[in-house]
mmCIF file with all atom_site columns, C-alpha atoms in Angstrom:
data_model
loop_
_atom_site.group_PDB
_atom_site.id
_atom_site.type_symbol
_atom_site.label_atom_id
_atom_site.label_alt_id
_atom_site.label_comp_id
_atom_site.label_asym_id
_atom_site.label_entity_id
_atom_site.label_seq_id
_atom_site.pdbx_PDB_ins_code
_atom_site.Cartn_x
_atom_site.Cartn_y
_atom_site.Cartn_z
_atom_site.occupancy
_atom_site.B_iso_or_equiv
_atom_site.pdbx_formal_charge
_atom_site.auth_seq_id
_atom_site.auth_comp_id
_atom_site.auth_asym_id
_atom_site.auth_atom_id
_atom_site.pdbx_PDB_model_num
ATOM 1   C CA . GLY G 1 1   ? -110.636 57.226 -30.817 1.00 0.00 ? 1433 GLY G CA 1
ATOM 2   C CA . GLU G 1 2   ? -109.490 60.072 -28.697 1.00 0.00 ? 1434 GLU G CA 1
ATOM 3   C CA . SER G 1 3   ? -110.269 59.706 -25.006 1.00 0.00 ? 1435 SER G CA 1
ATOM 4   C CA . VAL G 1 4   ? -111.876 62.485 -23.085 1.00 0.00 ? 1436 VAL G CA 1
ATOM 5   C CA . GLY G 1 5   ? -110.011 63.305 -19.923 1.00 0.00 ? 1437 GLY G CA 1
ATOM 6   C CA . LEU G 1 6   ? -111.049 65.125 -16.820 1.00 0.00 ? 1438 LEU G CA 1
ATOM 7   C CA . HIS G 1 7   ? -111.568 68.806 -17.368 1.00 0.00 ? 1439 HIS G CA 1
ATOM 8   C CA . LEU G 1 8   ? -109.134 70.332 -14.915 1.00 0.00 ? 1440 LEU G CA 1
ATOM 9   C CA . PRO G 1 9   ? -110.126 73.806 -13.777 1.00 0.00 ? 1441 PRO G CA 1
ATOM 10  C CA . THR G 1 10  ? -107.311 76.207 -14.508 1.00 0.00 ? 1442 THR G CA 1
ATOM 11  C CA . LEU G 1 11  ? -106.273 79.309 -12.629 1.00 0.00 ? 1443 LEU G CA 1
ATOM 12  C CA . SER G 1 12  ? -103.703 81.762 -13.970 1.00 0.00 ? 1444 SER G CA 1
ATOM 13  C CA . VAL G 1 13  ? -102.231 84.258 -11.527 1.00 0.00 ? 1445 VAL G CA 1
ATOM 14  C CA . GLN G 1 14  ? -99.640  86.984 -11.909 1.00 0.00 ? 1446 GLN G CA 1
ATOM 15  C CA . GLU G 1 15  ? -96.448  86.371 -9.977  1.00 0.00 ? 1447 GLU G CA 1
ATOM 16  C CA . GLY G 1 16  ? -96.638  88.137 -6.640  1.00 0.00 ? 1448 GLY G CA 1
ATOM 17  C CA . ASP G 1 17  ? -100.423 88.140 -6.497  1.00 0.00 ? 1449 ASP G CA 1
ATOM 18  C CA . ASN G 1 18  ? -102.483 86.012 -4.148  1.00 0.00 ? 1450 ASN G CA 1
ATOM 19  C CA . SER G 1 19  ? -104.344 82.975 -5.448  1.00 0.00 ? 1451 SER G CA 1
ATOM 20  C CA . ILE G 1 20  ? -107.399 81.161 -4.156  1.00 0.00 ? 1452 ILE G CA 1
ATOM 21  C CA . ILE G 1 21  ? -108.172 77.585 -5.147  1.00 0.00 ? 1453 ILE G CA 1
ATOM 22  C CA . ASN G 1 22  ? -111.575 76.188 -4.293  1.00 0.00 ? 1454 ASN G CA 1
ATOM 23  C CA . CYS G 1 23  ? -112.840 72.701 -3.654  1.00 0.00 ? 1455 CYS G CA 1
ATOM 24  C CA . ALA G 1 24  ? -116.286 71.293 -2.959  1.00 0.00 ? 1456 ALA G CA 1
ATOM 25  C CA . TYR G 1 25  ? -116.186 68.090 -0.952  1.00 0.00 ? 1457 TYR G CA 1
ATOM 26  C CA . SER G 1 26  ? -118.803 65.412 -1.029  1.00 0.00 ? 1458 SER G CA 1
ATOM 27  C CA . ASN G 1 27  ? -119.237 63.800 2.355   1.00 0.00 ? 1459 ASN G CA 1
ATOM 28  C CA . SER G 1 28  ? -120.768 65.726 5.240   1.00 0.00 ? 1460 SER G CA 1
ATOM 29  C CA . ALA G 1 29  ? -119.255 63.116 7.582   1.00 0.00 ? 1461 ALA G CA 1
ATOM 30  C CA . SER G 1 30  ? -115.717 64.012 6.506   1.00 0.00 ? 1462 SER G CA 1
ATOM 31  C CA . ASP G 1 31  ? -113.665 65.238 9.437   1.00 0.00 ? 1463 ASP G CA 1
ATOM 32  C CA . TYR G 1 32  ? -110.222 65.777 7.983   1.00 0.00 ? 1464 TYR G CA 1
ATOM 33  C CA . PHE G 1 33  ? -109.080 67.602 4.869   1.00 0.00 ? 1465 PHE G CA 1
ATOM 34  C CA . ILE G 1 34  ? -105.769 68.017 3.133   1.00 0.00 ? 1466 ILE G CA 1
ATOM 35  C CA . TRP G 1 35  ? -104.410 70.057 0.275   1.00 0.00 ? 1467 TRP G CA 1
ATOM 36  C CA . TYR G 1 36  ? -101.785 68.432 -1.926  1.00 0.00 ? 1468 TYR G CA 1
ATOM 37  C CA . LYS G 1 37  ? -99.587  69.951 -4.610  1.00 0.00 ? 1469 LYS G CA 1
ATOM 38  C CA . GLN G 1 38  ? -98.494  67.875 -7.588  1.00 0.00 ? 1470 GLN G CA 1
ATOM 39  C CA . GLU G 1 39  ? -95.759  69.082 -9.898  1.00 0.00 ? 1471 GLU G CA 1
ATOM 40  C CA . SER G 1 40  ? -95.241  67.537 -13.295 1.00 0.00 ? 1472 SER G CA 1
ATOM 41  C CA . GLY G 1 41  ? -93.691  64.076 -13.071 1.00 0.00 ? 1473 GLY G CA 1
ATOM 42  C CA . LYS G 1 42  ? -93.891  63.937 -9.284  1.00 0.00 ? 1474 LYS G CA 1
ATOM 43  C CA . GLY G 1 43  ? -96.162  62.494 -6.654  1.00 0.00 ? 1475 GLY G CA 1
ATOM 44  C CA . PRO G 1 44  ? -98.613  64.635 -4.674  1.00 0.00 ? 1476 PRO G CA 1
ATOM 45  C CA . GLN G 1 45  ? -96.941  66.576 -1.897  1.00 0.00 ? 1477 GLN G CA 1
ATOM 46  C CA . PHE G 1 46  ? -98.642  67.504 1.384   1.00 0.00 ? 1478 PHE G CA 1
ATOM 47  C CA . ILE G 1 47  ? -99.195  71.253 1.809   1.00 0.00 ? 1479 ILE G CA 1
ATOM 48  C CA . ILE G 1 48  ? -101.553 71.813 4.720   1.00 0.00 ? 1480 ILE G CA 1
ATOM 49  C CA . ASP G 1 49  ? -104.370 70.073 6.548   1.00 0.00 ? 1481 ASP G CA 1
ATOM 50  C CA . ILE G 1 50  ? -107.361 71.049 8.634   1.00 0.00 ? 1482 ILE G CA 1
ATOM 51  C CA . ARG G 1 51  ? -109.769 69.207 10.890  1.00 0.00 ? 1483 ARG G CA 1
ATOM 52  C CA . SER G 1 52  ? -113.497 69.714 10.895  1.00 0.00 ? 1484 SER G CA 1
ATOM 53  C CA . ASN G 1 53  ? -113.442 71.417 14.299  1.00 0.00 ? 1485 ASN G CA 1
ATOM 54  C CA . MET G 1 54  ? -111.553 74.329 12.748  1.00 0.00 ? 1486 MET G CA 1
ATOM 55  C CA . ASP G 1 55  ? -112.534 76.976 10.210  1.00 0.00 ? 1487 ASP G CA 1
ATOM 56  C CA . LYS G 1 56  ? -109.104 78.253 9.311   1.00 0.00 ? 1488 LYS G CA 1
ATOM 57  C CA . ARG G 1 57  ? -105.506 77.166 9.490   1.00 0.00 ? 1489 ARG G CA 1
ATOM 58  C CA . GLN G 1 58  ? -102.409 79.000 8.389   1.00 0.00 ? 1490 GLN G CA 1
ATOM 59  C CA . GLY G 1 59  ? -99.045  77.796 7.210   1.00 0.00 ? 1491 GLY G CA 1
ATOM 60  C CA . GLN G 1 60  ? -96.154  79.445 5.497   1.00 0.00 ? 1492 GLN G CA 1
ATOM 61  C CA . ARG G 1 61  ? -97.737  81.532 2.707   1.00 0.00 ? 1493 ARG G CA 1
ATOM 62  C CA . VAL G 1 62  ? -100.755 79.226 2.664   1.00 0.00 ? 1494 VAL G CA 1
ATOM 63  C CA . THR G 1 63  ? -104.114 79.362 4.425   1.00 0.00 ? 1495 THR G CA 1
ATOM 64  C CA . VAL G 1 64  ? -106.861 76.794 4.322   1.00 0.00 ? 1496 VAL G CA 1
ATOM 65  C CA . LEU G 1 65  ? -110.468 77.769 4.990   1.00 0.00 ? 1497 LEU G CA 1
ATOM 66  C CA . LEU G 1 66  ? -113.223 75.292 5.735   1.00 0.00 ? 1498 LEU G CA 1
ATOM 67  C CA . ASN G 1 67  ? -116.938 76.023 5.434   1.00 0.00 ? 1499 ASN G CA 1
ATOM 68  C CA . LYS G 1 68  ? -118.789 72.964 6.647   1.00 0.00 ? 1500 LYS G CA 1
ATOM 69  C CA . THR G 1 69  ? -122.192 74.478 6.037   1.00 0.00 ? 1501 THR G CA 1
ATOM 70  C CA . VAL G 1 70  ? -121.710 74.412 2.291   1.00 0.00 ? 1502 VAL G CA 1
ATOM 71  C CA . LYS G 1 71  ? -119.026 71.683 2.232   1.00 0.00 ? 1503 LYS G CA 1
ATOM 72  C CA . HIS G 1 72  ? -116.432 73.991 0.769   1.00 0.00 ? 1504 HIS G CA 1
ATOM 73  C CA . LEU G 1 73  ? -112.688 74.129 1.189   1.00 0.00 ? 1505 LEU G CA 1
ATOM 74  C CA . SER G 1 74  ? -110.300 76.743 -0.140  1.00 0.00 ? 1506 SER G CA 1
ATOM 75  C CA . LEU G 1 75  ? -106.552 77.167 -0.347  1.00 0.00 ? 1507 LEU G CA 1
ATOM 76  C CA . GLN G 1 76  ? -105.089 80.641 -0.372  1.00 0.00 ? 1508 GLN G CA 1
ATOM 77  C CA . ILE G 1 77  ? -101.518 81.126 -1.509  1.00 0.00 ? 1509 ILE G CA 1
ATOM 78  C CA . ALA G 1 78  ? -99.977  84.494 -0.739  1.00 0.00 ? 1510 ALA G CA 1
ATOM 79  C CA . ALA G 1 79  ? -97.444  86.234 -2.980  1.00 0.00 ? 1511 ALA G CA 1
ATOM 80  C CA . THR G 1 80  ? -97.344  83.461 -5.557  1.00 0.00 ? 1512 THR G CA 1
ATOM 81  C CA . GLN G 1 81  ? -94.022  82.399 -7.005  1.00 0.00 ? 1513 GLN G CA 1
ATOM 82  C CA . PRO G 1 82  ? -93.154  80.509 -10.200 1.00 0.00 ? 1514 PRO G CA 1
ATOM 83  C CA . GLY G 1 83  ? -92.558  77.400 -8.114  1.00 0.00 ? 1515 GLY G CA 1
ATOM 84  C CA . ASP G 1 84  ? -96.211  77.408 -7.094  1.00 0.00 ? 1516 ASP G CA 1
ATOM 85  C CA . SER G 1 85  ? -97.223  76.342 -10.611 1.00 0.00 ? 1517 SER G CA 1
ATOM 86  C CA . ALA G 1 86  ? -98.696  72.854 -10.191 1.00 0.00 ? 1518 ALA G CA 1
ATOM 87  C CA . VAL G 1 87  ? -101.935 70.934 -9.898  1.00 0.00 ? 1519 VAL G CA 1
ATOM 88  C CA . TYR G 1 88  ? -103.557 71.283 -6.484  1.00 0.00 ? 1520 TYR G CA 1
ATOM 89  C CA . PHE G 1 89  ? -105.811 68.590 -5.045  1.00 0.00 ? 1521 PHE G CA 1
ATOM 90  C CA . CYS G 1 90  ? -108.072 68.667 -2.046  1.00 0.00 ? 1522 CYS G CA 1
ATOM 91  C CA . ALA G 1 91  ? -108.645 65.398 -0.245  1.00 0.00 ? 1523 ALA G CA 1
ATOM 92  C CA . GLU G 1 92  ? -111.166 64.384 2.401   1.00 0.00 ? 1524 GLU G CA 1
ATOM 93  C CA . ARG G 1 93  ? -111.398 61.605 4.925   1.00 0.00 ? 1525 ARG G CA 1
ATOM 94  C CA . TYR G 1 94  ? -114.330 60.719 7.059   1.00 0.00 ? 1526 TYR G CA 1
ATOM 95  C CA . PHE G 1 95  ? -114.178 59.691 10.668  1.00 0.00 ? 1527 PHE G CA 1
ATOM 96  C CA . GLY G 1 96  ? -113.009 56.163 11.341  1.00 0.00 ? 1528 GLY G CA 1
ATOM 97  C CA . ASN G 1 97  ? -111.689 55.603 7.846   1.00 0.00 ? 1529 ASN G CA 1
ATOM 98  C CA . GLU G 1 98  ? -108.084 55.843 6.714   1.00 0.00 ? 1530 GLU G CA 1
ATOM 99  C CA . LYS G 1 99  ? -108.912 56.362 3.066   1.00 0.00 ? 1531 LYS G CA 1
ATOM 100 C CA . LEU G 1 100 ? -108.391 59.752 1.476   1.00 0.00 ? 1532 LEU G CA 1
ATOM 101 C CA . THR G 1 101 ? -110.704 60.637 -1.406  1.00 0.00 ? 1533 THR G CA 1
ATOM 102 C CA . PHE G 1 102 ? -109.210 63.120 -3.826  1.00 0.00 ? 1534 PHE G CA 1
ATOM 103 C CA . GLY G 1 103 ? -110.894 65.817 -5.862  1.00 0.00 ? 1535 GLY G CA 1
ATOM 104 C CA . THR G 1 104 ? -110.177 66.282 -9.548  1.00 0.00 ? 1536 THR G CA 1
ATOM 105 C CA . GLY G 1 105 ? -107.597 69.018 -9.016  1.00 0.00 ? 1537 GLY G CA 1
ATOM 106 C CA . THR G 1 106 ? -106.991 72.594 -10.176 1.00 0.00 ? 1538 THR G CA 1
ATOM 107 C CA . ARG G 1 107 ? -104.083 73.607 -12.363 1.00 0.00 ? 1539 ARG G CA 1
ATOM 108 C CA . LEU G 1 108 ? -102.410 76.784 -11.119 1.00 0.00 ? 1540 LEU G CA 1
ATOM 109 C CA . THR G 1 109 ? -100.215 78.653 -13.569 1.00 0.00 ? 1541 THR G CA 1
ATOM 110 C CA . ILE G 1 110 ? -98.082  81.563 -12.405 1.00 0.00 ? 1542 ILE G CA 1
ATOM 111 C CA . ILE G 1 111 ? -97.507  84.230 -15.026 1.00 0.00 ? 1543 ILE G CA 1
ATOM 112 C CA . PRO G 1 112 ? -94.073  85.879 -14.716 1.00 0.00 ? 1544 PRO G CA 1
ATOM 113 C CA . ASP K 2 1   ? -85.262  59.858 5.275   1.00 0.00 ? 640  ASP K CA 1
ATOM 114 C CA . ALA K 2 2   ? -85.416  58.675 1.654   1.00 0.00 ? 641  ALA K CA 1
ATOM 115 C CA . GLY K 2 3   ? -89.176  58.950 1.477   1.00 0.00 ? 642  GLY K CA 1
ATOM 116 C CA . VAL K 2 4   ? -91.434  56.415 -0.214  1.00 0.00 ? 643  VAL K CA 1
ATOM 117 C CA . ILE K 2 5   ? -89.446  54.606 -2.879  1.00 0.00 ? 644  ILE K CA 1
ATOM 118 C CA . GLN K 2 6   ? -91.115  53.143 -5.939  1.00 0.00 ? 645  GLN K CA 1
ATOM 119 C CA . SER K 2 7   ? -89.632  51.099 -8.737  1.00 0.00 ? 646  SER K CA 1
ATOM 120 C CA . PRO K 2 8   ? -89.428  51.104 -11.614 1.00 0.00 ? 647  PRO K CA 1
ATOM 121 C CA . ARG K 2 9   ? -90.046  54.766 -12.509 1.00 0.00 ? 648  ARG K CA 1
ATOM 122 C CA . HIS K 2 10  ? -91.164  53.809 -15.981 1.00 0.00 ? 649  HIS K CA 1
ATOM 123 C CA . GLU K 2 11  ? -92.398  50.515 -17.372 1.00 0.00 ? 650  GLU K CA 1
ATOM 124 C CA . VAL K 2 12  ? -93.366  49.737 -20.939 1.00 0.00 ? 651  VAL K CA 1
ATOM 125 C CA . THR K 2 13  ? -94.765  46.301 -21.552 1.00 0.00 ? 652  THR K CA 1
ATOM 126 C CA . GLU K 2 14  ? -96.745  44.410 -24.115 1.00 0.00 ? 653  GLU K CA 1
ATOM 127 C CA . MET K 2 15  ? -100.351 43.496 -23.624 1.00 0.00 ? 654  MET K CA 1
ATOM 128 C CA . GLY K 2 16  ? -100.691 40.133 -21.889 1.00 0.00 ? 655  GLY K CA 1
ATOM 129 C CA . GLN K 2 17  ? -97.442  40.392 -19.965 1.00 0.00 ? 656  GLN K CA 1
ATOM 130 C CA . GLU K 2 18  ? -97.173  40.367 -16.195 1.00 0.00 ? 657  GLU K CA 1
ATOM 131 C CA . VAL K 2 19  ? -96.178  43.630 -14.543 1.00 0.00 ? 658  VAL K CA 1
ATOM 132 C CA . THR K 2 20  ? -94.930  44.036 -10.978 1.00 0.00 ? 659  THR K CA 1
ATOM 133 C CA . LEU K 2 21  ? -94.656  47.417 -9.323  1.00 0.00 ? 660  LEU K CA 1
ATOM 134 C CA . ARG K 2 22  ? -92.704  47.787 -6.103  1.00 0.00 ? 661  ARG K CA 1
ATOM 135 C CA . CYS K 2 23  ? -92.879  50.077 -3.133  1.00 0.00 ? 662  CYS K CA 1
ATOM 136 C CA . LYS K 2 24  ? -90.795  50.647 -0.033  1.00 0.00 ? 663  LYS K CA 1
ATOM 137 C CA . PRO K 2 25  ? -92.677  52.769 2.510   1.00 0.00 ? 664  PRO K CA 1
ATOM 138 C CA . ILE K 2 26  ? -91.087  55.160 4.955   1.00 0.00 ? 665  ILE K CA 1
ATOM 139 C CA . SER K 2 27  ? -89.564  53.281 7.849   1.00 0.00 ? 666  SER K CA 1
ATOM 140 C CA . GLY K 2 28  ? -91.910  53.254 10.817  1.00 0.00 ? 667  GLY K CA 1
ATOM 141 C CA . HIS K 2 29  ? -95.026  53.940 8.797   1.00 0.00 ? 668  HIS K CA 1
ATOM 142 C CA . ASN K 2 30  ? -97.727  51.358 9.396   1.00 0.00 ? 669  ASN K CA 1
ATOM 143 C CA . SER K 2 31  ? -100.175 52.100 6.590   1.00 0.00 ? 670  SER K CA 1
ATOM 144 C CA . LEU K 2 32  ? -99.527  51.727 2.877   1.00 0.00 ? 671  LEU K CA 1
ATOM 145 C CA . PHE K 2 33  ? -101.735 52.798 0.004   1.00 0.00 ? 672  PHE K CA 1
ATOM 146 C CA . TRP K 2 34  ? -101.716 52.100 -3.748  1.00 0.00 ? 673  TRP K CA 1
ATOM 147 C CA . TYR K 2 35  ? -103.279 54.743 -5.984  1.00 0.00 ? 674  TYR K CA 1
ATOM 148 C CA . ARG K 2 36  ? -103.722 54.945 -9.729  1.00 0.00 ? 675  ARG K CA 1
ATOM 149 C CA . GLN K 2 37  ? -103.809 58.250 -11.596 1.00 0.00 ? 676  GLN K CA 1
ATOM 150 C CA . THR K 2 38  ? -105.275 58.691 -15.071 1.00 0.00 ? 677  THR K CA 1
ATOM 151 C CA . MET K 2 39  ? -106.616 61.625 -17.025 1.00 0.00 ? 678  MET K CA 1
ATOM 152 C CA . MET K 2 40  ? -110.003 59.951 -17.195 1.00 0.00 ? 679  MET K CA 1
ATOM 153 C CA . ARG K 2 41  ? -110.474 59.142 -13.529 1.00 0.00 ? 680  ARG K CA 1
ATOM 154 C CA . GLY K 2 42  ? -107.961 61.199 -11.571 1.00 0.00 ? 681  GLY K CA 1
ATOM 155 C CA . LEU K 2 43  ? -106.472 59.687 -8.400  1.00 0.00 ? 682  LEU K CA 1
ATOM 156 C CA . GLU K 2 44  ? -108.166 56.438 -7.373  1.00 0.00 ? 683  GLU K CA 1
ATOM 157 C CA . LEU K 2 45  ? -107.370 54.338 -4.323  1.00 0.00 ? 684  LEU K CA 1
ATOM 158 C CA . LEU K 2 46  ? -106.812 50.725 -5.299  1.00 0.00 ? 685  LEU K CA 1
ATOM 159 C CA . ILE K 2 47  ? -105.980 49.085 -1.984  1.00 0.00 ? 686  ILE K CA 1
ATOM 160 C CA . TYR K 2 48  ? -104.540 49.887 1.399   1.00 0.00 ? 687  TYR K CA 1
ATOM 161 C CA . PHE K 2 49  ? -102.763 47.944 4.106   1.00 0.00 ? 688  PHE K CA 1
ATOM 162 C CA . ASN K 2 50  ? -102.464 48.540 7.810   1.00 0.00 ? 689  ASN K CA 1
ATOM 163 C CA . ASN K 2 51  ? -99.728  46.685 9.683   1.00 0.00 ? 690  ASN K CA 1
ATOM 164 C CA . ASN K 2 52  ? -99.166  44.618 6.517   1.00 0.00 ? 691  ASN K CA 1
ATOM 165 C CA . VAL K 2 53  ? -102.791 43.430 6.415   1.00 0.00 ? 692  VAL K CA 1
ATOM 166 C CA . PRO K 2 54  ? -105.023 44.395 3.472   1.00 0.00 ? 693  PRO K CA 1
ATOM 167 C CA . ILE K 2 55  ? -107.880 46.460 4.868   1.00 0.00 ? 694  ILE K CA 1
ATOM 168 C CA . ASP K 2 56  ? -109.781 47.641 1.829   1.00 0.00 ? 695  ASP K CA 1
ATOM 169 C CA . ASP K 2 57  ? -109.283 46.371 -1.712  1.00 0.00 ? 696  ASP K CA 1
ATOM 170 C CA . SER K 2 58  ? -112.594 47.602 -3.071  1.00 0.00 ? 697  SER K CA 1
ATOM 171 C CA . GLY K 2 59  ? -110.783 49.837 -5.530  1.00 0.00 ? 698  GLY K CA 1
ATOM 172 C CA . MET K 2 60  ? -108.909 47.014 -7.227  1.00 0.00 ? 699  MET K CA 1
ATOM 173 C CA . PRO K 2 61  ? -110.333 46.978 -10.753 1.00 0.00 ? 700  PRO K CA 1
ATOM 174 C CA . GLU K 2 62  ? -110.571 43.240 -11.305 1.00 0.00 ? 701  GLU K CA 1
ATOM 175 C CA . ASP K 2 63  ? -108.934 39.912 -10.654 1.00 0.00 ? 702  ASP K CA 1
ATOM 176 C CA . ARG K 2 64  ? -106.023 40.783 -12.890 1.00 0.00 ? 703  ARG K CA 1
ATOM 177 C CA . PHE K 2 65  ? -104.788 43.083 -10.121 1.00 0.00 ? 704  PHE K CA 1
ATOM 178 C CA . SER K 2 66  ? -103.268 41.793 -6.901  1.00 0.00 ? 705  SER K CA 1
ATOM 179 C CA . ALA K 2 67  ? -101.243 43.385 -4.126  1.00 0.00 ? 706  ALA K CA 1
ATOM 180 C CA . LYS K 2 68  ? -99.125  41.991 -1.340  1.00 0.00 ? 707  LYS K CA 1
ATOM 181 C CA . MET K 2 69  ? -97.260  43.328 1.641   1.00 0.00 ? 708  MET K CA 1
ATOM 182 C CA . PRO K 2 70  ? -95.060  40.523 2.964   1.00 0.00 ? 709  PRO K CA 1
ATOM 183 C CA . ASN K 2 71  ? -93.384  42.768 5.527   1.00 0.00 ? 710  ASN K CA 1
ATOM 184 C CA . ALA K 2 72  ? -93.431  46.314 6.842   1.00 0.00 ? 711  ALA K CA 1
ATOM 185 C CA . SER K 2 73  ? -90.846  47.540 4.365   1.00 0.00 ? 712  SER K CA 1
ATOM 186 C CA . PHE K 2 74  ? -92.085  46.194 1.050   1.00 0.00 ? 713  PHE K CA 1
ATOM 187 C CA . SER K 2 75  ? -95.209  45.948 -1.063  1.00 0.00 ? 714  SER K CA 1
ATOM 188 C CA . THR K 2 76  ? -95.958  44.872 -4.614  1.00 0.00 ? 715  THR K CA 1
ATOM 189 C CA . LEU K 2 77  ? -98.782  45.552 -7.018  1.00 0.00 ? 716  LEU K CA 1
ATOM 190 C CA . LYS K 2 78  ? -99.070  42.981 -9.776  1.00 0.00 ? 717  LYS K CA 1
ATOM 191 C CA . ILE K 2 79  ? -101.086 43.068 -12.964 1.00 0.00 ? 718  ILE K CA 1
ATOM 192 C CA . GLN K 2 80  ? -101.456 39.783 -14.855 1.00 0.00 ? 719  GLN K CA 1
ATOM 193 C CA . PRO K 2 81  ? -102.238 39.860 -17.697 1.00 0.00 ? 720  PRO K CA 1
ATOM 194 C CA . SER K 2 82  ? -101.762 43.539 -18.441 1.00 0.00 ? 721  SER K CA 1
ATOM 195 C CA . GLU K 2 83  ? -104.014 45.431 -20.864 1.00 0.00 ? 722  GLU K CA 1
ATOM 196 C CA . PRO K 2 84  ? -103.624 48.805 -22.614 1.00 0.00 ? 723  PRO K CA 1
ATOM 197 C CA . ARG K 2 85  ? -106.322 50.322 -20.369 1.00 0.00 ? 724  ARG K CA 1
ATOM 198 C CA . ASP K 2 86  ? -104.057 49.684 -17.388 1.00 0.00 ? 725  ASP K CA 1
ATOM 199 C CA . SER K 2 87  ? -101.730 52.404 -18.660 1.00 0.00 ? 726  SER K CA 1
ATOM 200 C CA . ALA K 2 88  ? -101.503 54.998 -15.880 1.00 0.00 ? 727  ALA K CA 1
ATOM 201 C CA . VAL K 2 89  ? -99.236  56.360 -13.183 1.00 0.00 ? 728  VAL K CA 1
ATOM 202 C CA . TYR K 2 90  ? -99.329  54.170 -10.100 1.00 0.00 ? 729  TYR K CA 1
ATOM 203 C CA . PHE K 2 91  ? -98.488  55.796 -6.786  1.00 0.00 ? 730  PHE K CA 1
ATOM 204 C CA . CYS K 2 92  ? -97.626  54.229 -3.492  1.00 0.00 ? 731  CYS K CA 1
ATOM 205 C CA . ALA K 2 93  ? -98.083  56.248 -0.290  1.00 0.00 ? 732  ALA K CA 1
ATOM 206 C CA . SER K 2 94  ? -97.490  55.545 3.368   1.00 0.00 ? 733  SER K CA 1
ATOM 207 C CA . SER K 2 95  ? -98.491  57.054 6.686   1.00 0.00 ? 734  SER K CA 1
ATOM 208 C CA . PHE K 2 96  ? -97.690  56.565 10.335  1.00 0.00 ? 735  PHE K CA 1
ATOM 209 C CA . ASP K 2 97  ? -100.731 58.065 11.922  1.00 0.00 ? 736  ASP K CA 1
ATOM 210 C CA . SER K 2 98  ? -104.080 57.744 10.200  1.00 0.00 ? 737  SER K CA 1
ATOM 211 C CA . SER K 2 99  ? -104.986 61.138 11.599  1.00 0.00 ? 738  SER K CA 1
ATOM 212 C CA . ARG K 2 100 ? -102.456 62.773 9.281   1.00 0.00 ? 739  ARG K CA 1
ATOM 213 C CA . GLY K 2 101 ? -101.948 62.719 5.550   1.00 0.00 ? 740  GLY K CA 1
ATOM 214 C CA . TYR K 2 102 ? -99.899  60.381 3.467   1.00 0.00 ? 741  TYR K CA 1
ATOM 215 C CA . THR K 2 103 ? -96.453  60.722 1.941   1.00 0.00 ? 742  THR K CA 1
ATOM 216 C CA . PHE K 2 104 ? -96.447  59.746 -1.712  1.00 0.00 ? 743  PHE K CA 1
ATOM 217 C CA . GLY K 2 105 ? -93.714  58.182 -3.777  1.00 0.00 ? 744  GLY K CA 1
ATOM 218 C CA . SER K 2 106 ? -92.713  59.501 -7.181  1.00 0.00 ? 745  SER K CA 1
ATOM 219 C CA . GLY K 2 107 ? -94.882  56.971 -8.981  1.00 0.00 ? 746  GLY K CA 1
ATOM 220 C CA . THR K 2 108 ? -94.432  54.364 -11.700 1.00 0.00 ? 747  THR K CA 1
ATOM 221 C CA . ARG K 2 109 ? -95.569  55.346 -15.160 1.00 0.00 ? 748  ARG K CA 1
ATOM 222 C CA . LEU K 2 110 ? -96.914  52.186 -16.795 1.00 0.00 ? 749  LEU K CA 1
ATOM 223 C CA . THR K 2 111 ? -97.521  51.961 -20.511 1.00 0.00 ? 750  THR K CA 1
ATOM 224 C CA . VAL K 2 112 ? -99.084  48.818 -21.917 1.00 0.00 ? 751  VAL K CA 1
ATOM 225 C CA . VAL K 2 113 ? -98.861  48.561 -25.696 1.00 0.00 ? 752  VAL K CA 1
#
């Protein structure tokens, strides 16, 4: 029979607009968070990270926001480009552990 | 820097056959991770090594799966015997400092028929 896969949240954004991708993490003891981008046929690629002692961190066209109170992480991409189309994963790690636990991902589609 | 190198890129094998996936981490990195990605379960950590020593293999599905890291520049993930449900993309990743993220390879797409 047909298998049921993960339902990937999908976000469609007009080229040039800003996009916001959200992630709820699970472990209140997590102290380090990363956003990865995965393009079709490729491995996940590091975008930006943030530690739990910070609320916000900015990179080139990307900003990560961390709200520890509600265990929420977001990735903002400014002035989206066609090359931003990909699946975006958040990942968390808790103190003293090297393992990264990944979320299910969000598919971002840029509309030309 | 060539990044994390995985081989083969694609593998098609028959059920019951042995499959060996290979990974060369980035030179100087001391941690190596094997992940499996499927539509059903997303990205799952199978096992990771630190300084060539297996630290956590709790994600290895069953005894049919085994992984080795004989030296700092090479690791293998072996499935014997393979089953159709093992079909997935297997990623290897490495890191130097556990306080930072990993660098992933391009993955091996395994199809067991």
